[in-house]
Amino acid sequence: MTADKPQKQPDLPPAQPGKSEPPPAPAVRRLSLYLRELEGLPKGEHRTISSKQLGKALGLTDAQVRKDFAYFGQFGHPGVGYQVTELMGRLRHILGTDRTWNALLVGTGKLGQALLTYQGFAKKGFRVVATFDNDPQKIGQQIEGRPDLEIQPIERLGQVVAERGIAIGILAVPADVSQHVADAMVAAGVKGILNFAPISLKVRAGISIASADLTLRLEQLAFGILHQADQD
Amino acid sequence: MTADKPQKQPDLPPAQPGKSEPPPAPAVRRLSLYLRELEGLPKGEHRTISSKQLGKALGLTDAQVRKDFAYFGQFGHPGVGYQVTELMGRLRHILGTDRTWNALLVGTGKLGQALLTYQGFAKKGFRVVATFDNDPQKIGQQIEGRPDLEIQPIERLGQVVAERGIAIGILAVPADVSQHVADAMVAAGVKGILNFAPISLKVRAGISIASADLTLRLEQLAFGILHQADQD
DNA sequence: GCTTGTGAAACGTTTCACAGCA
DNA sequence: TGCTGTGAAACGTTTCACAAGC
């Protein structure tokens, strides 16, 4: 009796079995944290590490750590844990830091110049191999006496991206021109952009964006302070 | 026999009704995006904006936008939308950027110096009012000729935090000393830390952390490029 | 003993869909 | 008509709990 419950399709037979699902975005973000933690381990101190130890170091549960790894395959050894060296290699391979990435930087203001000489990028295999600016005064100047880092006009983006095999663009220009420069980067063949401007960039599908808007971070910090909560 | 299924409490009568729940962390992050978008609007062009317009600009649904605002109260006007000026004021108040925050910076390497002169912070009401370093060579130097930004020894953190009403610490020192400096910041009375080091800081409850680890961002970008997905 | 990998349950977030108002 | 605010449904993520392996 009373037999009229469902308005929606009750339940489609779900997905094609051949199609492996994409990993959850939060899991991918944590992969970087796991790798960072492993790289910070005192060298050679641990040959293996358990999901419990790794999770504790980052404020996560052991189940979370195991689930995250499980999206990408079998990593561990029951009763033993994960071999640190092997795990690091696997994470680097998944994230793509087991190779070198060539990057270009546009915008040689104070932030841009600081980024150019920042050693942390190179340690992870990200090399800035070209610099651009639209200020005629700056064109032709060399950064730290390196001829390969001679500042070039933005018109040359396309040629240089092709010549030097560049996949990543670092965007350190003022907000009002950042969309324009981003378009130029994409047209030049860049596949991903690290964006320091406080702007939500519009790019076509297939182009990746990572935001490094520092004021956004400070805002979140202010909220956290006002509301006594922790984040990160 | 076989009568021992449930180990857990089956179901507690849930929460105290008086206690309003904390807003979801993703909603708080988007609040900053909404505000950024509104601030980027051509001045005076729109007096009002709808959840649909705002959502579209950020790649979100209209329902998402409305739900996010609803966590913090009634913001809009049915049939009309949201008044831009009023909405910005409310978002700033929630995030805590309707006031001035005094910050200190530790670590005057290239990145630290670039941050000190970065104008974007001041525009949002974050003022760096003190600088510290542990390099005896640097102590006493002034940044851009500003006596208030004379580089001070880290021992003076506690005194300066109290004198200048500082709530935020910006951490731009090498990874191997960043936990030590963070501890000093917390001991000095700082309430939140913006951390540029590639390290997961341990702080006591009640202290907020925001991470600005740039290599983490590049890693996520590399993953995105390899797997053709967008993020941000 | 300890640890992984994994279905299933619990929990959280987003989307849907609509009442109510301008 | 156009829009907000909001319960309820749909979807996604995390935690639980345990079989299997060291």
Short mmCIF file of C-alpha atoms (C1' of nucleotides) in Angstrom, two decimals:
data_model
loop_
_atom_site.label_atom_id
_atom_site.label_comp_id
_atom_site.label_asym_id
_atom_site.label_seq_id
_atom_site.Cartn_x
_atom_site.Cartn_y
_atom_site.Cartn_z
CA MET A 1 0.00 0.00 0.00
CA THR A 2 0.97 3.68 -0.34
CA ALA A 3 3.22 2.80 -3.24
CA ASP A 4 4.42 6.12 -4.73
CA LYS A 5 7.69 7.08 -3.12
CA PRO A 6 10.36 7.68 -5.74
CA GLN A 7 10.32 10.61 -8.17
CA LYS A 8 13.94 10.18 -9.21
CA GLN A 9 15.39 7.31 -11.21
CA PRO A 10 15.72 4.77 -8.43
CA ASP A 11 19.25 3.66 -9.22
CA LEU A 12 21.12 3.32 -12.48
CA PRO A 13 23.52 0.42 -12.83
CA PRO A 14 26.56 2.55 -12.00
CA ALA A 15 29.78 2.91 -13.96
CA GLN A 16 31.72 1.23 -16.73
CA PRO A 17 34.06 -1.17 -14.96
CA GLY A 18 37.00 -0.46 -17.26
CA LYS A 19 37.18 3.20 -16.31
CA SER A 20 39.36 3.79 -13.23
CA GLU A 21 38.14 6.73 -11.20
CA PRO A 22 40.20 9.84 -10.62
CA PRO A 23 41.70 10.13 -7.14
CA PRO A 24 40.01 12.58 -4.76
CA ALA A 25 41.61 16.01 -4.85
CA PRO A 26 42.18 16.06 -1.05
CA ALA A 27 44.15 12.84 -1.34
CA VAL A 28 46.40 14.33 -4.01
CA ARG A 29 47.07 17.36 -1.82
CA ARG A 30 48.05 15.11 1.06
CA LEU A 31 50.43 13.16 -1.15
CA SER A 32 52.62 16.25 -1.23
CA LEU A 33 52.48 16.45 2.55
CA TYR A 34 53.51 12.82 2.93
CA LEU A 35 56.44 13.33 0.59
CA ARG A 36 57.50 16.50 2.37
CA GLU A 37 57.38 14.71 5.70
CA LEU A 38 59.46 11.79 4.40
CA GLU A 39 62.02 14.16 2.89
CA GLY A 40 62.35 15.88 6.25
CA LEU A 41 63.13 12.64 8.06
CA PRO A 42 66.64 12.45 9.57
CA LYS A 43 68.59 10.69 6.87
CA GLY A 44 68.74 6.92 7.21
CA GLU A 45 67.08 6.95 10.62
CA HIS A 46 64.03 4.99 9.55
CA ARG A 47 64.17 2.29 6.92
CA THR A 48 60.40 1.84 7.22
CA ILE A 49 57.50 3.92 8.46
CA SER A 50 53.94 2.91 9.35
CA SER A 51 50.75 4.66 8.36
CA LYS A 52 50.26 5.43 12.03
CA GLN A 53 53.61 7.17 12.40
CA LEU A 54 53.22 9.11 9.18
CA GLY A 55 49.68 10.10 10.02
CA LYS A 56 50.60 11.24 13.51
CA ALA A 57 53.28 13.54 12.14
CA LEU A 58 50.66 15.30 10.03
CA GLY A 59 47.65 15.09 12.32
CA LEU A 60 45.89 12.43 10.25
CA THR A 61 44.54 8.99 11.06
CA ASP A 62 46.36 5.87 9.95
CA ALA A 63 43.34 4.81 7.91
CA GLN A 64 43.45 8.08 6.02
CA VAL A 65 47.07 7.54 5.06
CA ARG A 66 46.43 4.02 3.85
CA LYS A 67 43.36 5.02 1.86
CA ASP A 68 45.28 7.81 0.18
CA PHE A 69 48.03 5.47 -0.92
CA ALA A 70 45.53 2.83 -2.00
CA TYR A 71 44.19 5.14 -4.72
CA PHE A 72 47.54 4.78 -6.45
CA GLY A 73 48.36 1.14 -5.90
CA GLN A 74 49.91 -1.19 -3.34
CA PHE A 75 52.68 0.52 -1.46
CA GLY A 76 53.24 -1.25 1.80
CA HIS A 77 54.18 -4.45 3.54
CA PRO A 78 51.73 -5.84 6.11
CA GLY A 79 53.24 -6.13 9.56
CA VAL A 80 56.17 -3.95 8.50
CA GLY A 81 54.93 -0.67 7.10
CA TYR A 82 56.24 1.27 4.11
CA GLN A 83 59.85 1.27 2.97
CA VAL A 84 60.80 4.92 3.16
CA THR A 85 63.02 5.05 0.09
CA GLU A 86 60.60 3.13 -2.07
CA LEU A 87 57.64 5.18 -0.88
CA MET A 88 59.39 8.44 -1.64
CA GLY A 89 60.18 7.23 -5.13
CA ARG A 90 56.60 6.23 -5.73
CA LEU A 91 55.19 9.51 -4.45
CA ARG A 92 57.65 11.49 -6.56
CA HIS A 93 56.64 9.50 -9.59
CA ILE A 94 52.94 10.10 -9.02
CA LEU A 95 53.41 13.80 -8.38
CA GLY A 96 55.81 14.16 -11.27
CA THR A 97 58.84 15.33 -9.31
CA ASP A 98 61.02 12.43 -10.37
CA ARG A 99 61.92 14.48 -13.42
CA THR A 100 63.00 18.03 -14.21
CA TRP A 101 60.44 20.68 -15.13
CA ASN A 102 61.44 23.75 -17.07
CA ALA A 103 59.58 26.88 -16.09
CA LEU A 104 59.49 30.47 -17.22
CA LEU A 105 58.78 33.50 -15.08
CA VAL A 106 56.97 36.64 -16.17
CA GLY A 107 57.23 39.74 -14.03
CA THR A 108 60.59 40.79 -12.59
CA GLY A 109 59.40 42.98 -9.76
CA LYS A 110 60.63 42.31 -6.24
CA LEU A 111 58.63 39.12 -5.83
CA GLY A 112 59.62 37.84 -9.28
CA GLN A 113 63.30 38.45 -8.64
CA ALA A 114 63.12 36.77 -5.26
CA LEU A 115 61.53 33.73 -6.87
CA LEU A 116 64.19 33.65 -9.58
CA THR A 117 66.93 33.16 -7.05
CA TYR A 118 64.96 30.98 -4.66
CA GLN A 119 66.84 27.72 -4.26
CA GLY A 120 63.87 25.69 -3.08
CA PHE A 121 62.43 25.27 -6.57
CA ALA A 122 65.59 23.79 -8.05
CA LYS A 123 65.87 21.29 -5.21
CA LYS A 124 62.52 19.83 -6.27
CA GLY A 125 63.46 19.72 -9.93
CA PHE A 126 61.75 22.92 -11.03
CA ARG A 127 64.15 25.08 -13.03
CA VAL A 128 63.37 28.61 -14.13
CA VAL A 129 65.01 28.77 -17.54
CA ALA A 130 63.63 32.03 -18.96
CA THR A 131 62.47 35.44 -17.73
CA PHE A 132 60.14 37.97 -19.26
CA ASP A 133 58.92 41.47 -18.57
CA ASN A 134 57.13 44.15 -20.53
CA ASP A 135 59.21 47.03 -19.19
CA PRO A 136 61.56 48.20 -21.99
CA GLN A 137 64.02 49.40 -19.36
CA LYS A 138 64.45 45.89 -18.04
CA ILE A 139 64.73 44.00 -21.30
CA GLY A 140 68.22 42.74 -21.87
CA GLN A 141 69.20 42.85 -18.20
CA GLN A 142 70.63 39.65 -16.78
CA ILE A 143 69.61 38.10 -13.47
CA GLU A 144 72.63 37.29 -11.30
CA GLY A 145 74.85 37.49 -14.35
CA ARG A 146 73.23 34.46 -15.98
CA PRO A 147 72.90 34.98 -19.74
CA ASP A 148 70.14 32.36 -19.93
CA LEU A 149 68.10 34.51 -17.58
CA GLU A 150 68.35 37.66 -19.68
CA ILE A 151 64.99 39.42 -19.43
CA GLN A 152 63.09 39.11 -22.69
CA PRO A 153 60.03 40.85 -24.12
CA ILE A 154 56.76 39.00 -23.73
CA GLU A 155 56.40 38.75 -27.50
CA ARG A 156 59.09 36.09 -27.45
CA LEU A 157 57.15 33.74 -25.15
CA GLY A 158 56.04 31.36 -27.89
CA GLN A 159 59.47 30.92 -29.39
CA VAL A 160 61.23 30.39 -26.07
CA VAL A 161 58.63 27.92 -24.75
CA ALA A 162 59.19 25.75 -27.80
CA GLU A 163 63.00 26.09 -27.82
CA ARG A 164 63.50 25.30 -24.16
CA GLY A 165 60.73 22.76 -23.59
CA ILE A 166 58.87 24.78 -21.01
CA ALA A 167 55.65 23.42 -19.45
CA ILE A 168 55.20 25.73 -16.47
CA GLY A 169 54.66 29.47 -16.30
CA ILE A 170 55.15 31.44 -13.10
CA LEU A 171 53.00 34.55 -13.12
CA ALA A 172 54.32 37.40 -10.95
CA VAL A 173 52.87 40.47 -12.64
CA PRO A 174 50.37 43.03 -11.30
CA ALA A 175 46.77 41.82 -11.09
CA ASP A 176 45.46 44.03 -13.86
CA VAL A 177 47.61 42.42 -16.53
CA SER A 178 47.75 38.88 -15.17
CA GLN A 179 44.87 37.49 -17.22
CA HIS A 180 46.40 38.96 -20.36
CA VAL A 181 49.80 37.44 -19.62
CA ALA A 182 48.18 34.12 -18.69
CA ASP A 183 46.49 34.06 -22.10
CA ALA A 184 49.84 34.69 -23.73
CA MET A 185 51.41 31.86 -21.73
CA VAL A 186 48.71 29.43 -22.79
CA ALA A 187 48.98 30.54 -26.42
CA ALA A 188 52.73 29.96 -26.17
CA GLY A 189 52.16 26.35 -25.13
CA VAL A 190 52.54 26.42 -21.37
CA LYS A 191 50.57 23.60 -19.67
CA GLY A 192 50.28 24.93 -16.14
CA ILE A 193 50.50 28.28 -14.37
CA LEU A 194 51.58 29.16 -10.83
CA ASN A 195 49.65 32.36 -10.22
CA PHE A 196 50.76 34.92 -7.63
CA ALA A 197 48.17 37.53 -8.61
CA PRO A 198 44.97 37.98 -6.57
CA ILE A 199 42.80 37.03 -9.53
CA SER A 200 40.89 33.95 -10.56
CA LEU A 201 42.42 33.11 -13.93
CA LYS A 202 40.25 31.83 -16.76
CA VAL A 203 41.98 29.24 -18.91
CA ARG A 204 40.76 26.63 -21.32
CA ALA A 205 40.24 23.02 -20.25
CA GLY A 206 43.46 21.06 -20.06
CA ILE A 207 45.50 23.88 -18.55
CA SER A 208 46.30 23.57 -14.84
CA ILE A 209 46.34 26.46 -12.42
CA ALA A 210 47.80 26.67 -8.94
CA SER A 211 47.19 29.76 -6.87
CA ALA A 212 49.84 31.34 -4.69
CA ASP A 213 47.86 34.41 -3.69
CA LEU A 214 49.51 35.36 -0.42
CA THR A 215 46.84 37.78 0.72
CA LEU A 216 44.30 34.98 0.43
CA ARG A 217 46.44 33.03 2.90
CA LEU A 218 46.67 35.94 5.28
CA GLU A 219 42.90 36.38 5.17
CA GLN A 220 42.39 32.75 6.10
CA LEU A 221 44.90 33.18 8.88
CA ALA A 222 43.04 36.23 10.20
CA PHE A 223 39.80 34.25 10.20
CA GLY A 224 41.51 31.43 12.03
CA ILE A 225 42.86 33.78 14.68
CA LEU A 226 39.49 35.43 15.21
CA HIS A 227 37.76 32.09 15.50
CA GLN A 228 40.50 30.17 17.32
CA ALA A 229 40.68 27.31 14.83
CA ASP A 230 43.68 25.65 13.22
CA GLN A 231 44.12 24.95 9.57
CA ASP A 232 46.68 23.65 7.06
CA MET B 1 24.98 -17.77 20.79
CA THR B 2 26.56 -15.33 18.37
CA ALA B 3 25.04 -12.49 20.33
CA ASP B 4 27.80 -9.88 20.34
CA LYS B 5 27.59 -7.53 17.37
CA PRO B 6 27.72 -3.93 18.56
CA GLN B 7 30.85 -2.62 20.23
CA LYS B 8 29.99 1.02 19.68
CA GLN B 9 27.35 3.14 21.38
CA PRO B 10 24.42 2.73 18.98
CA ASP B 11 23.41 6.37 18.77
CA LEU B 12 23.73 9.19 21.26
CA PRO B 13 21.06 11.90 21.25
CA PRO B 14 23.14 14.34 19.23
CA ALA B 15 24.16 17.89 20.13
CA GLN B 16 23.32 20.68 22.51
CA PRO B 17 20.88 22.93 20.68
CA GLY B 18 22.43 26.13 21.97
CA LYS B 19 25.77 25.48 20.34
CA SER B 20 25.93 26.89 16.79
CA GLU B 21 28.07 24.75 14.54
CA PRO B 22 31.34 25.92 13.05
CA PRO B 23 31.19 26.72 9.33
CA PRO B 24 32.71 24.15 6.96
CA ALA B 25 36.34 24.91 6.16
CA PRO B 26 35.73 24.84 2.38
CA ALA B 27 33.08 27.52 2.78
CA VAL B 28 35.50 29.77 4.67
CA ARG B 29 38.09 29.35 1.93
CA ARG B 30 35.55 30.35 -0.68
CA LEU B 31 34.60 33.44 1.30
CA SER B 32 38.02 34.83 0.43
CA LEU B 33 37.42 34.04 -3.23
CA TYR B 34 34.07 35.81 -3.22
CA LEU B 35 35.60 38.88 -1.64
CA ARG B 36 38.50 38.88 -4.08
CA GLU B 37 36.08 38.65 -6.97
CA LEU B 38 33.97 41.52 -5.67
CA GLU B 39 37.04 43.67 -5.11
CA GLY B 40 38.08 43.02 -8.70
CA LEU B 41 34.76 44.26 -10.07
CA PRO B 42 34.96 47.41 -12.21
CA LYS B 43 34.23 50.14 -9.71
CA GLY B 44 30.58 51.11 -9.45
CA GLU B 45 29.59 48.97 -12.38
CA HIS B 46 27.31 46.67 -10.42
CA ARG B 47 25.29 47.84 -7.46
CA THR B 48 24.02 44.32 -6.93
CA ILE B 49 25.18 40.83 -7.89
CA SER B 50 23.30 37.52 -7.88
CA SER B 51 24.55 34.21 -6.56
CA LYS B 52 24.45 32.97 -10.13
CA GLN B 53 26.72 35.73 -11.46
CA LEU B 54 29.15 35.41 -8.58
CA GLY B 55 29.21 31.64 -8.85
CA LYS B 56 29.81 31.70 -12.57
CA ALA B 57 32.82 33.96 -12.18
CA LEU B 58 34.40 31.38 -9.89
CA GLY B 59 33.15 28.17 -11.46
CA LEU B 60 30.68 27.43 -8.68
CA THR B 61 26.94 26.83 -8.64
CA ASP B 62 24.54 29.48 -7.43
CA ALA B 63 23.32 27.15 -4.69
CA GLN B 64 26.86 26.80 -3.39
CA VAL B 65 27.27 30.54 -3.12
CA ARG B 66 24.00 30.96 -1.25
CA LYS B 67 24.76 28.09 1.14
CA ASP B 68 28.17 29.53 1.91
CA PHE B 69 26.70 32.90 2.82
CA ALA B 70 23.89 31.27 4.79
CA TYR B 71 26.39 29.88 7.30
CA PHE B 72 27.07 33.45 8.36
CA GLY B 73 23.61 34.99 8.27
CA GLN B 74 21.18 36.63 5.90
CA PHE B 75 23.00 38.59 3.23
CA GLY B 76 20.74 39.00 0.25
CA HIS B 77 17.52 40.41 -1.06
CA PRO B 78 15.12 37.96 -2.78
CA GLY B 79 14.40 38.94 -6.34
CA VAL B 80 17.33 41.38 -6.33
CA GLY B 81 20.53 39.67 -5.28
CA TYR B 82 23.27 40.93 -3.00
CA GLN B 83 24.24 44.57 -2.63
CA VAL B 84 27.89 44.60 -3.60
CA THR B 85 29.07 47.20 -1.11
CA GLU B 86 27.19 45.66 1.78
CA LEU B 87 28.33 42.16 0.88
CA MET B 88 31.96 43.20 0.73
CA GLY B 89 31.66 44.80 4.14
CA ARG B 90 30.12 41.69 5.62
CA LEU B 91 32.73 39.38 4.12
CA ARG B 92 35.54 41.61 5.33
CA HIS B 93 34.05 41.60 8.79
CA ILE B 94 33.76 37.82 8.88
CA LEU B 95 37.28 37.29 7.57
CA GLY B 96 38.70 39.97 9.83
CA THR B 97 40.02 42.29 7.13
CA ASP B 98 37.89 45.23 8.19
CA ARG B 99 40.65 46.11 10.62
CA THR B 100 44.43 46.45 10.59
CA TRP B 101 46.64 43.53 11.54
CA ASN B 102 50.18 44.08 12.72
CA ALA B 103 52.62 41.42 11.64
CA LEU B 104 56.28 40.66 12.15
CA LEU B 105 58.61 38.93 9.75
CA VAL B 106 61.48 36.64 10.67
CA GLY B 107 64.09 35.82 8.04
CA THR B 108 65.46 38.55 5.80
CA GLY B 109 66.75 36.45 2.93
CA LYS B 110 65.64 37.20 -0.60
CA LEU B 111 62.09 35.98 -0.06
CA GLY B 112 61.77 37.78 3.27
CA GLN B 113 62.97 41.07 1.81
CA ALA B 114 60.62 40.75 -1.15
CA LEU B 115 57.72 40.19 1.23
CA LEU B 116 58.71 43.20 3.32
CA THR B 117 58.28 45.54 0.41
CA TYR B 118 55.30 43.76 -1.16
CA GLN B 119 52.46 46.27 -1.37
CA GLY B 120 49.68 43.69 -1.59
CA PHE B 121 49.74 42.98 2.15
CA ALA B 122 49.22 46.59 3.17
CA LYS B 123 46.30 46.98 0.78
CA LYS B 124 44.44 44.29 2.71
CA GLY B 125 45.27 45.81 6.07
CA PHE B 126 48.22 43.59 6.97
CA ARG B 127 51.19 45.71 8.05
CA VAL B 128 54.63 44.33 8.70
CA VAL B 129 55.82 46.41 11.62
CA ALA B 130 58.95 44.56 12.74
CA THR B 131 61.74 42.45 11.25
CA PHE B 132 64.00 39.87 12.78
CA ASP B 133 66.99 37.76 11.80
CA ASN B 134 69.59 35.74 13.63
CA ASP B 135 72.52 36.85 11.44
CA PRO B 136 74.66 39.26 13.50
CA GLN B 137 75.78 40.92 10.24
CA LYS B 138 72.22 41.94 9.45
CA ILE B 139 71.13 43.17 12.85
CA GLY B 140 70.75 46.94 12.89
CA GLN B 141 70.30 47.24 9.12
CA GLN B 142 67.22 49.11 8.00
CA ILE B 143 64.86 47.97 5.25
CA GLU B 144 64.23 50.71 2.69
CA GLY B 145 65.47 53.30 5.15
CA ARG B 146 62.61 52.71 7.55
CA PRO B 147 63.80 52.87 11.16
CA ASP B 148 60.76 50.87 12.32
CA LEU B 149 61.96 48.02 10.13
CA GLU B 150 65.45 47.87 11.59
CA ILE B 151 66.41 44.21 11.72
CA GLN B 152 66.39 42.98 15.30
CA PRO B 153 67.74 39.89 17.03
CA ILE B 154 65.23 37.10 17.63
CA GLU B 155 65.69 37.43 21.38
CA ARG B 156 63.68 40.63 21.23
CA LEU B 157 60.56 38.94 19.78
CA GLY B 158 58.61 38.87 23.02
CA GLN B 159 59.18 42.52 23.86
CA VAL B 160 58.34 43.79 20.37
CA VAL B 161 55.19 41.66 20.04
CA ALA B 162 53.85 43.21 23.21
CA GLU B 163 54.94 46.76 22.40
CA ARG B 164 53.53 46.84 18.89
CA GLY B 165 50.42 44.69 19.32
CA ILE B 166 51.47 42.01 16.87
CA ALA B 167 49.20 39.00 16.26
CA ILE B 168 50.73 37.55 13.08
CA GLY B 169 54.17 36.13 12.42
CA ILE B 170 55.51 35.61 8.92
CA LEU B 171 58.08 32.83 8.86
CA ALA B 172 60.62 33.08 6.04
CA VAL B 173 63.62 31.25 7.47
CA PRO B 174 65.30 28.05 6.28
CA ALA B 175 63.37 24.84 7.00
CA ASP B 176 65.81 23.51 9.57
CA VAL B 177 65.23 26.39 11.98
CA SER B 178 61.59 27.13 11.21
CA GLN B 179 60.10 25.02 14.01
CA HIS B 180 62.45 26.65 16.48
CA VAL B 181 61.51 30.14 15.32
CA ALA B 182 57.81 29.23 15.30
CA ASP B 183 58.13 28.16 18.94
CA ALA B 184 59.72 31.51 19.73
CA MET B 185 56.91 33.34 17.94
CA VAL B 186 54.26 31.49 19.91
CA ALA B 187 56.10 32.07 23.16
CA ALA B 188 56.25 35.76 22.27
CA GLY B 189 52.48 35.89 21.98
CA VAL B 190 51.85 35.63 18.24
CA LYS B 191 48.41 34.12 17.47
CA GLY B 192 48.92 32.96 13.88
CA ILE B 193 51.81 32.10 11.58
CA LEU B 194 52.15 32.36 7.82
CA ASN B 195 54.71 29.69 7.09
CA PHE B 196 56.86 29.71 3.95
CA ALA B 197 59.05 26.79 5.02
CA PRO B 198 58.45 23.30 3.63
CA ILE B 199 57.69 21.90 7.05
CA SER B 200 54.56 20.95 8.95
CA LEU B 201 54.75 23.17 12.03
CA LYS B 202 53.67 21.85 15.42
CA VAL B 203 51.95 24.45 17.54
CA ARG B 204 49.70 24.28 20.56
CA ALA B 205 45.92 24.46 20.20
CA GLY B 206 44.62 27.97 19.68
CA ILE B 207 47.44 29.02 17.36
CA SER B 208 46.54 29.25 13.66
CA ILE B 209 48.83 28.23 10.84
CA ALA B 210 48.62 29.02 7.15
CA SER B 211 51.05 27.37 4.78
CA ALA B 212 52.65 29.20 1.88
CA ASP B 213 55.01 26.42 0.82
CA LEU B 214 55.60 27.28 -2.82
CA THR B 215 57.16 23.96 -3.77
CA LEU B 216 54.02 22.22 -2.54
CA ARG B 217 52.07 24.31 -5.02
CA LEU B 218 54.43 23.48 -7.85
CA GLU B 219 54.12 19.79 -7.06
CA GLN B 220 50.35 19.99 -7.27
CA LEU B 221 50.71 21.85 -10.53
CA ALA B 222 52.99 19.15 -11.92
CA PHE B 223 50.46 16.51 -10.94
CA GLY B 224 47.71 18.51 -12.61
CA ILE B 225 49.70 18.81 -15.82
CA LEU B 226 50.52 15.11 -15.90
CA HIS B 227 46.91 14.18 -15.28
CA GLN B 228 45.22 16.95 -17.28
CA ALA B 229 43.04 18.19 -14.45
CA ASP B 230 42.38 21.72 -13.25
CA GLN B 231 42.55 22.92 -9.70
CA ASP B 232 42.46 26.09 -7.61
"C1'" DG C 1 52.56 -9.23 18.29
"C1'" DC C 2 52.04 -5.43 14.48
"C1'" DT C 3 50.66 -3.67 9.93
"C1'" DT C 4 48.40 -3.23 5.38
"C1'" DG C 5 44.42 -2.98 2.26
"C1'" DT C 6 39.55 -2.62 1.94
"C1'" DG C 7 34.43 -3.14 2.20
"C1'" DA C 8 30.90 -0.85 4.91
"C1'" DA C 9 29.27 2.65 7.95
"C1'" DA C 10 29.47 7.33 9.44
"C1'" DC C 11 30.01 11.81 8.46
"C1'" DG C 12 30.39 16.07 5.66
"C1'" DT C 13 29.55 18.79 1.49
"C1'" DT C 14 27.22 19.94 -2.63
"C1'" DT C 15 23.30 19.97 -5.48
"C1'" DC C 16 18.45 19.88 -6.12
"C1'" DA C 17 14.10 21.81 -5.88
"C1'" DC C 18 10.86 24.72 -4.13
"C1'" DA C 19 8.39 28.05 -0.82
"C1'" DG C 20 8.39 32.80 -0.11
"C1'" DC C 21 9.42 37.44 -1.23
"C1'" DA C 22 10.47 41.72 -4.36
"C1'" DT D 1 9.62 37.21 -13.56
"C1'" DG D 2 13.88 36.83 -10.84
"C1'" DC D 3 16.02 35.94 -6.77
"C1'" DT D 4 17.13 34.25 -1.88
"C1'" DG D 5 17.18 30.89 1.83
"C1'" DT D 6 16.66 26.20 3.06
"C1'" DG D 7 15.11 21.34 3.88
"C1'" DA D 8 16.07 16.99 1.60
"C1'" DA D 9 18.49 14.13 -1.60
"C1'" DA D 10 22.73 13.00 -3.81
"C1'" DC D 11 27.31 12.64 -3.72
"C1'" DG D 12 32.05 12.47 -1.78
"C1'" DT D 13 35.31 11.72 1.99
"C1'" DT D 14 36.76 9.88 6.28
"C1'" DT D 15 36.58 6.56 9.82
"C1'" DC D 16 35.68 2.02 11.41
"C1'" DA D 17 36.66 -2.64 11.78
"C1'" DC D 18 38.49 -6.74 10.25
"C1'" DA D 19 40.59 -10.42 7.10
"C1'" DA D 20 45.05 -11.47 5.54
"C1'" DG D 21 50.06 -11.23 5.75
"C1'" DC D 22 54.59 -10.46 8.08
#
